[in-house]
mmCIF file of C-alpha atoms in Angstrom:
data_model
loop_
_atom_site.group_PDB
_atom_site.id
_atom_site.type_symbol
_atom_site.label_atom_id
_atom_site.label_comp_id
_atom_site.label_asym_id
_atom_site.label_seq_id
_atom_site.Cartn_x
_atom_site.Cartn_y
_atom_site.Cartn_z
ATOM 1 C CA MET A 11 -30.008 -21.735 67.601
ATOM 2 C CA VAL A 12 -29.247 -24.450 65.079
ATOM 3 C CA ALA A 13 -28.682 -22.927 61.644
ATOM 4 C CA ASN A 14 -31.125 -24.141 59.037
ATOM 5 C CA ASN A 15 -32.263 -23.128 55.590
ATOM 6 C CA ARG A 16 -35.968 -23.096 56.195
ATOM 7 C CA PRO A 17 -37.717 -20.068 54.665
ATOM 8 C CA LEU A 18 -38.385 -17.291 57.159
ATOM 9 C CA SER A 19 -41.410 -15.057 57.320
ATOM 10 C CA PRO A 20 -40.519 -11.436 56.452
ATOM 11 C CA HIS A 21 -39.754 -9.370 59.538
ATOM 12 C CA LEU A 22 -39.796 -5.663 60.465
ATOM 13 C CA GLN A 23 -37.222 -4.458 57.961
ATOM 14 C CA VAL A 24 -39.276 -5.273 54.847
ATOM 15 C CA TYR A 25 -42.218 -3.076 55.820
ATOM 16 C CA ARG A 26 -42.625 0.624 55.142
ATOM 17 C CA TRP A 27 -42.754 2.432 58.497
ATOM 18 C CA GLY A 28 -46.095 3.865 59.468
ATOM 19 C CA LEU A 29 -47.710 5.481 62.483
ATOM 20 C CA HIS A 30 -49.229 2.165 63.633
ATOM 21 C CA MET A 31 -45.784 0.522 63.819
ATOM 22 C CA ALA A 32 -44.214 3.509 65.570
ATOM 23 C CA LEU A 33 -46.974 3.599 68.201
ATOM 24 C CA SER A 34 -46.800 -0.166 68.708
ATOM 25 C CA ILE A 35 -43.100 -0.057 69.559
ATOM 26 C CA LEU A 36 -43.557 3.196 71.520
ATOM 27 C CA HIS A 37 -46.076 1.344 73.724
ATOM 28 C CA ARG A 38 -43.332 -1.126 74.657
ATOM 29 C CA VAL A 39 -40.712 1.608 75.026
ATOM 30 C CA THR A 40 -42.950 3.689 77.323
ATOM 31 C CA GLY A 41 -43.907 0.533 79.260
ATOM 32 C CA SER A 42 -40.215 -0.266 79.814
ATOM 33 C CA ALA A 43 -39.486 3.347 80.809
ATOM 34 C CA LEU A 44 -42.335 3.214 83.321
ATOM 35 C CA GLY A 45 -40.868 -0.025 84.662
ATOM 36 C CA LEU A 46 -37.670 1.890 85.468
ATOM 37 C CA GLY A 47 -39.827 4.800 86.634
ATOM 38 C CA THR A 48 -41.289 2.630 89.408
ATOM 39 C CA LEU A 49 -37.891 3.136 91.098
ATOM 40 C CA VAL A 50 -38.665 6.866 91.313
ATOM 41 C CA LEU A 51 -42.141 6.076 92.713
ATOM 42 C CA ALA A 52 -40.703 3.701 95.340
ATOM 43 C CA TRP A 53 -37.927 6.185 96.205
ATOM 44 C CA TRP A 54 -40.541 8.942 96.609
ATOM 45 C CA LEU A 55 -42.668 6.786 98.969
ATOM 46 C CA MET A 56 -39.668 5.472 100.954
ATOM 47 C CA ALA A 57 -38.280 9.014 101.318
ATOM 48 C CA ILE A 58 -41.614 10.303 102.639
ATOM 49 C CA ALA A 59 -41.768 7.385 105.106
ATOM 50 C CA ALA A 60 -38.146 7.930 106.202
ATOM 51 C CA GLY A 61 -38.775 11.552 107.206
ATOM 52 C CA PRO A 62 -38.276 15.186 106.129
ATOM 53 C CA ALA A 63 -34.458 14.934 105.778
ATOM 54 C CA TYR A 64 -34.700 12.045 103.289
ATOM 55 C CA TYR A 65 -37.622 13.702 101.526
ATOM 56 C CA GLY A 66 -35.437 16.774 101.116
ATOM 57 C CA GLN A 67 -32.896 14.659 99.198
ATOM 58 C CA PHE A 68 -35.653 13.414 96.890
ATOM 59 C CA GLN A 69 -36.895 16.973 96.360
ATOM 60 C CA ASP A 70 -33.346 18.133 95.535
ATOM 61 C CA PHE A 71 -33.241 15.501 92.788
ATOM 62 C CA ILE A 72 -36.705 16.192 91.380
ATOM 63 C CA LEU A 73 -36.280 20.007 91.441
ATOM 64 C CA HIS A 74 -32.911 19.801 89.626
ATOM 65 C CA PRO A 75 -33.291 20.386 85.847
ATOM 66 C CA PHE A 76 -32.242 16.753 85.209
ATOM 67 C CA GLY A 77 -34.831 15.523 87.732
ATOM 68 C CA ARG A 78 -37.515 17.634 86.105
ATOM 69 C CA LEU A 79 -36.545 16.213 82.706
ATOM 70 C CA VAL A 80 -36.836 12.649 84.077
ATOM 71 C CA LEU A 81 -40.211 13.470 85.626
ATOM 72 C CA PHE A 82 -41.439 15.112 82.406
ATOM 73 C CA GLY A 83 -40.400 12.039 80.418
ATOM 74 C CA LEU A 84 -42.103 9.712 82.893
ATOM 75 C CA SER A 85 -45.284 11.812 82.892
ATOM 76 C CA TYR A 86 -45.401 11.681 79.082
ATOM 77 C CA ALA A 87 -44.682 7.926 79.092
ATOM 78 C CA LEU A 88 -47.451 7.333 81.651
ATOM 79 C CA ILE A 89 -50.039 9.416 79.777
ATOM 80 C CA PHE A 90 -49.113 7.918 76.391
ATOM 81 C CA HIS A 91 -49.162 4.349 77.755
ATOM 82 C CA LEU A 92 -52.504 5.039 79.462
ATOM 83 C CA LEU A 93 -54.142 6.432 76.309
ATOM 84 C CA ASN A 94 -52.642 3.856 73.945
ATOM 85 C CA GLY A 95 -53.554 1.147 76.480
ATOM 86 C CA ILE A 96 -57.192 2.254 76.315
ATOM 87 C CA ARG A 97 -56.837 2.018 72.510
ATOM 88 C CA HIS A 98 -55.634 -1.569 72.938
ATOM 89 C CA LEU A 99 -58.579 -2.429 75.213
ATOM 90 C CA TYR A 100 -60.911 -0.971 72.559
ATOM 91 C CA TRP A 101 -59.303 -3.257 69.945
ATOM 92 C CA ASP A 102 -59.684 -6.221 72.332
ATOM 93 C CA MET A 103 -63.446 -5.720 72.095
ATOM 94 C CA GLY A 104 -63.097 -6.187 68.341
ATOM 95 C CA LEU A 105 -63.740 -2.503 67.610
ATOM 96 C CA GLY A 106 -61.853 0.087 65.562
ATOM 97 C CA LEU A 107 -59.660 -2.405 63.745
ATOM 98 C CA GLU A 108 -60.187 -1.027 60.214
ATOM 99 C CA VAL A 109 -57.057 0.611 58.728
ATOM 100 C CA LYS A 110 -58.695 4.043 58.727
ATOM 101 C CA SER A 111 -59.828 3.736 62.377
ATOM 102 C CA VAL A 112 -56.390 2.538 63.504
ATOM 103 C CA GLN A 113 -54.794 5.518 61.758
ATOM 104 C CA ARG A 114 -57.256 7.991 63.251
ATOM 105 C CA SER A 115 -57.098 6.615 66.821
ATOM 106 C CA GLY A 116 -53.293 6.633 66.553
ATOM 107 C CA GLN A 117 -53.280 10.314 65.566
ATOM 108 C CA GLY A 118 -55.726 10.978 68.396
ATOM 109 C CA VAL A 119 -53.454 9.295 70.952
ATOM 110 C CA VAL A 120 -50.408 11.296 69.784
ATOM 111 C CA ALA A 121 -52.274 14.623 69.932
ATOM 112 C CA LEU A 122 -54.102 13.936 73.205
ATOM 113 C CA SER A 123 -50.991 12.594 74.982
ATOM 114 C CA LEU A 124 -49.087 15.808 74.175
ATOM 115 C CA VAL A 125 -51.987 18.083 75.147
ATOM 116 C CA LEU A 126 -52.668 16.240 78.429
ATOM 117 C CA THR A 127 -48.978 16.118 79.421
ATOM 118 C CA ILE A 128 -48.657 19.886 78.930
ATOM 119 C CA ALA A 129 -51.954 20.413 80.776
ATOM 120 C CA VAL A 130 -50.717 18.349 83.755
ATOM 121 C CA TRP A 131 -47.478 20.371 83.937
ATOM 122 C CA VAL A 132 -49.280 23.705 83.614
ATOM 123 C CA GLY A 133 -51.663 22.498 86.350
ATOM 124 C CA GLY A 134 -48.694 21.388 88.472
ATOM 125 C CA TYR A 135 -46.903 24.718 88.231
ATOM 126 C CA TYR A 136 -50.181 26.496 88.943
ATOM 127 C CA ALA A 137 -50.684 24.332 92.077
ATOM 128 C CA ALA A 138 -47.079 24.972 93.173
ATOM 129 C CA GLY A 139 -47.615 28.708 92.821
ATOM 130 C CA ARG A 140 -50.804 28.486 94.867
ATOM 131 C CA LEU A 141 -49.218 26.387 97.637
ATOM 132 C CA SER A 142 -46.121 28.507 98.199
ATOM 133 C CA MET B 23 -61.727 -17.364 79.944
ATOM 134 C CA ARG B 24 -60.394 -20.907 79.413
ATOM 135 C CA THR B 25 -62.388 -23.139 77.126
ATOM 136 C CA PRO B 26 -62.923 -26.776 78.142
ATOM 137 C CA LEU B 27 -61.125 -27.816 74.942
ATOM 138 C CA GLY B 28 -58.132 -25.675 75.915
ATOM 139 C CA LYS B 29 -57.981 -27.380 79.305
ATOM 140 C CA ALA B 30 -58.257 -30.822 77.757
ATOM 141 C CA ARG B 31 -55.385 -30.085 75.386
ATOM 142 C CA GLY B 32 -53.034 -29.069 78.190
ATOM 143 C CA LEU B 33 -53.671 -25.321 77.972
ATOM 144 C CA GLY B 34 -51.641 -24.718 74.841
ATOM 145 C CA PRO B 35 -47.875 -24.474 74.308
ATOM 146 C CA ALA B 36 -47.396 -22.068 77.255
ATOM 147 C CA ARG B 37 -49.354 -24.417 79.562
ATOM 148 C CA ASN B 38 -51.436 -21.649 81.051
ATOM 149 C CA GLY B 39 -53.972 -20.917 78.313
ATOM 150 C CA THR B 40 -55.224 -17.326 78.255
ATOM 151 C CA ALA B 41 -54.402 -16.672 81.940
ATOM 152 C CA HIS B 42 -51.466 -14.345 81.167
ATOM 153 C CA TRP B 43 -53.330 -12.371 78.504
ATOM 154 C CA TRP B 44 -56.427 -12.085 80.691
ATOM 155 C CA ALA B 45 -54.478 -10.931 83.786
ATOM 156 C CA GLN B 46 -52.774 -8.270 81.624
ATOM 157 C CA ARG B 47 -56.225 -6.937 80.594
ATOM 158 C CA MET B 48 -57.644 -7.102 84.133
ATOM 159 C CA THR B 49 -54.750 -5.058 85.515
ATOM 160 C CA SER B 50 -55.039 -2.618 82.556
ATOM 161 C CA VAL B 51 -58.716 -1.957 83.285
ATOM 162 C CA ALA B 52 -58.002 -1.535 87.014
ATOM 163 C CA LEU B 53 -55.113 0.845 86.317
ATOM 164 C CA VAL B 54 -57.049 3.246 84.057
ATOM 165 C CA PRO B 55 -59.042 4.987 86.846
ATOM 166 C CA LEU B 56 -56.240 4.551 89.422
ATOM 167 C CA VAL B 57 -53.603 6.189 87.206
ATOM 168 C CA VAL B 58 -55.937 9.054 86.201
ATOM 169 C CA TRP B 59 -56.603 9.695 89.921
ATOM 170 C CA PHE B 60 -52.862 9.499 90.672
ATOM 171 C CA ILE B 61 -51.819 11.937 87.923
ATOM 172 C CA VAL B 62 -54.427 14.518 88.944
ATOM 173 C CA SER B 63 -53.543 14.146 92.665
ATOM 174 C CA ILE B 64 -49.786 14.447 92.135
ATOM 175 C CA ALA B 65 -50.177 17.489 89.878
ATOM 176 C CA ALA B 66 -52.316 19.148 92.582
ATOM 177 C CA LEU B 67 -49.621 18.347 95.192
ATOM 178 C CA THR B 68 -46.750 19.913 93.203
ATOM 179 C CA GLY B 69 -44.509 21.860 95.580
ATOM 180 C CA ALA B 70 -46.182 20.506 98.722
ATOM 181 C CA ASP B 71 -43.952 20.095 101.804
ATOM 182 C CA HIS B 72 -43.308 16.848 103.712
ATOM 183 C CA ALA B 73 -46.121 17.348 106.255
ATOM 184 C CA THR B 74 -48.718 17.982 103.529
ATOM 185 C CA ILE B 75 -47.728 14.852 101.569
ATOM 186 C CA VAL B 76 -47.732 12.724 104.750
ATOM 187 C CA ALA B 77 -51.214 13.990 105.648
ATOM 188 C CA TRP B 78 -52.427 13.161 102.126
ATOM 189 C CA ILE B 79 -51.062 9.587 102.132
ATOM 190 C CA ALA B 80 -52.193 9.014 105.748
ATOM 191 C CA ASN B 81 -55.791 9.515 104.633
ATOM 192 C CA PRO B 82 -57.189 5.933 104.425
ATOM 193 C CA PHE B 83 -58.823 6.521 101.021
ATOM 194 C CA THR B 84 -55.515 7.739 99.570
ATOM 195 C CA ALA B 85 -53.546 4.888 101.166
ATOM 196 C CA VAL B 86 -55.886 2.182 99.832
ATOM 197 C CA LEU B 87 -56.037 3.680 96.317
ATOM 198 C CA LEU B 88 -52.239 4.079 96.247
ATOM 199 C CA ALA B 89 -51.727 0.487 97.440
ATOM 200 C CA LEU B 90 -54.176 -0.799 94.805
ATOM 201 C CA MET B 91 -52.327 1.137 92.107
ATOM 202 C CA VAL B 92 -48.978 -0.234 93.292
ATOM 203 C CA ILE B 93 -50.241 -3.857 93.365
ATOM 204 C CA ALA B 94 -51.979 -3.655 89.970
ATOM 205 C CA GLY B 95 -49.051 -1.692 88.536
ATOM 206 C CA PHE B 96 -46.318 -4.113 89.543
ATOM 207 C CA TYR B 97 -48.399 -7.127 88.455
ATOM 208 C CA HIS B 98 -48.957 -5.375 85.094
ATOM 209 C CA LEU B 99 -45.204 -4.635 84.864
ATOM 210 C CA LYS B 100 -44.309 -8.258 85.617
ATOM 211 C CA LEU B 101 -46.674 -9.481 82.876
ATOM 212 C CA GLY B 102 -45.672 -6.870 80.275
ATOM 213 C CA GLY B 103 -41.960 -7.143 80.995
ATOM 214 C CA GLN B 104 -42.182 -10.931 80.686
ATOM 215 C CA VAL B 105 -43.577 -10.662 77.132
ATOM 216 C CA ILE B 106 -40.850 -8.184 76.128
ATOM 217 C CA ILE B 107 -38.102 -10.479 77.487
ATOM 218 C CA GLU B 108 -39.635 -13.560 75.830
ATOM 219 C CA ASP B 109 -39.866 -11.713 72.498
ATOM 220 C CA TYR B 110 -36.375 -10.216 72.353
ATOM 221 C CA VAL B 111 -34.057 -12.429 74.437
ATOM 222 C CA HIS B 112 -33.377 -15.621 72.509
ATOM 223 C CA HIS B 113 -30.526 -17.055 74.577
ATOM 224 C CA GLU B 114 -32.181 -19.515 76.959
ATOM 225 C CA GLY B 115 -29.952 -18.805 79.977
ATOM 226 C CA LEU B 116 -30.200 -15.019 79.574
ATOM 227 C CA LYS B 117 -33.949 -15.308 79.167
ATOM 228 C CA ILE B 118 -34.355 -17.228 82.434
ATOM 229 C CA ALA B 119 -32.009 -14.811 84.238
ATOM 230 C CA GLY B 120 -33.956 -11.846 82.829
ATOM 231 C CA LEU B 121 -37.308 -13.274 83.905
ATOM 232 C CA MET B 122 -35.962 -13.965 87.387
ATOM 233 C CA ALA B 123 -34.507 -10.446 87.684
ATOM 234 C CA LEU B 124 -37.812 -8.955 86.521
ATOM 235 C CA ASN B 125 -39.865 -10.955 89.036
ATOM 236 C CA PHE B 126 -37.465 -10.298 91.918
ATOM 237 C CA ALA B 127 -37.364 -6.570 91.107
ATOM 238 C CA CYS B 128 -41.168 -6.314 90.880
ATOM 239 C CA ALA B 129 -41.542 -8.098 94.227
ATOM 240 C CA ALA B 130 -38.848 -6.023 95.967
ATOM 241 C CA VAL B 131 -39.748 -2.569 94.622
ATOM 242 C CA GLY B 132 -43.471 -3.313 94.976
ATOM 243 C CA LEU B 133 -43.054 -4.433 98.591
ATOM 244 C CA ALA B 134 -40.933 -1.367 99.393
ATOM 245 C CA SER B 135 -43.697 0.873 98.002
ATOM 246 C CA ILE B 136 -46.458 -0.903 99.950
ATOM 247 C CA PHE B 137 -44.402 -0.894 103.156
ATOM 248 C CA ALA B 138 -43.736 2.856 102.798
ATOM 249 C CA ILE B 139 -47.458 3.574 102.260
ATOM 250 C CA LEU B 140 -48.352 1.561 105.388
ATOM 251 C CA LYS B 141 -45.617 3.174 107.490
ATOM 252 C CA ILE B 142 -46.750 6.674 106.477
ATOM 253 C CA SER B 143 -50.388 5.727 107.144
ATOM 254 C CA PHE B 144 -49.844 4.224 110.588
ATOM 255 C CA GLY B 145 -47.454 7.032 111.601
ATOM 256 C CA SER B 146 -43.756 6.741 112.288
#
């Protein structure tokens, strides 16, 4: 970039952090994480297609504490991105854009994403107990 | 979603008008029910063995829904990732390399996923 002395519009650092800013950047962070997470999805599908021996390798990874941590992170990222994405679609219709509504829907997304992620994991462990 | 005026003016500085924005919304709307179905299904399959998972994916309804989610998902990732790269990577060469890597990766990982779904469905 050519250096110039034109006045610049104030950027991120001059604003006081709020929930709306945190959720906005978290939407991009979770989106990027899910982008990397597609590798786990593709590995899962390829391992199933390749046969039980390869699927066993995938299961070894996902059942390891580190694998479970990765999967928990991805499940939270997916649920957060899904809920906050619905919030974005709602805004696209020109609704809920008042400061108060944005604040309230943001709090709702944070609470609901945590509750649903825990519910999915409780449901998962319940299903695993039922299957074995 | 393109206005006649937008077309006449050469579709704006990006030369494709609202096409990118609109495709991002279309894939978002498609992904909402698909991802909800996927999360619920995967949670219910926790701890399932290889044969059970194969039988689930081999079901035509599962295979089609999974393939739709993969297609919409990777298209959505390509569009979203592109905006992130354009916003944060200011070096022109790095930006082009990043966009190429993103598109190649989406095509490759997406194709691998689709191929695996088809192979499981048609039997190995």
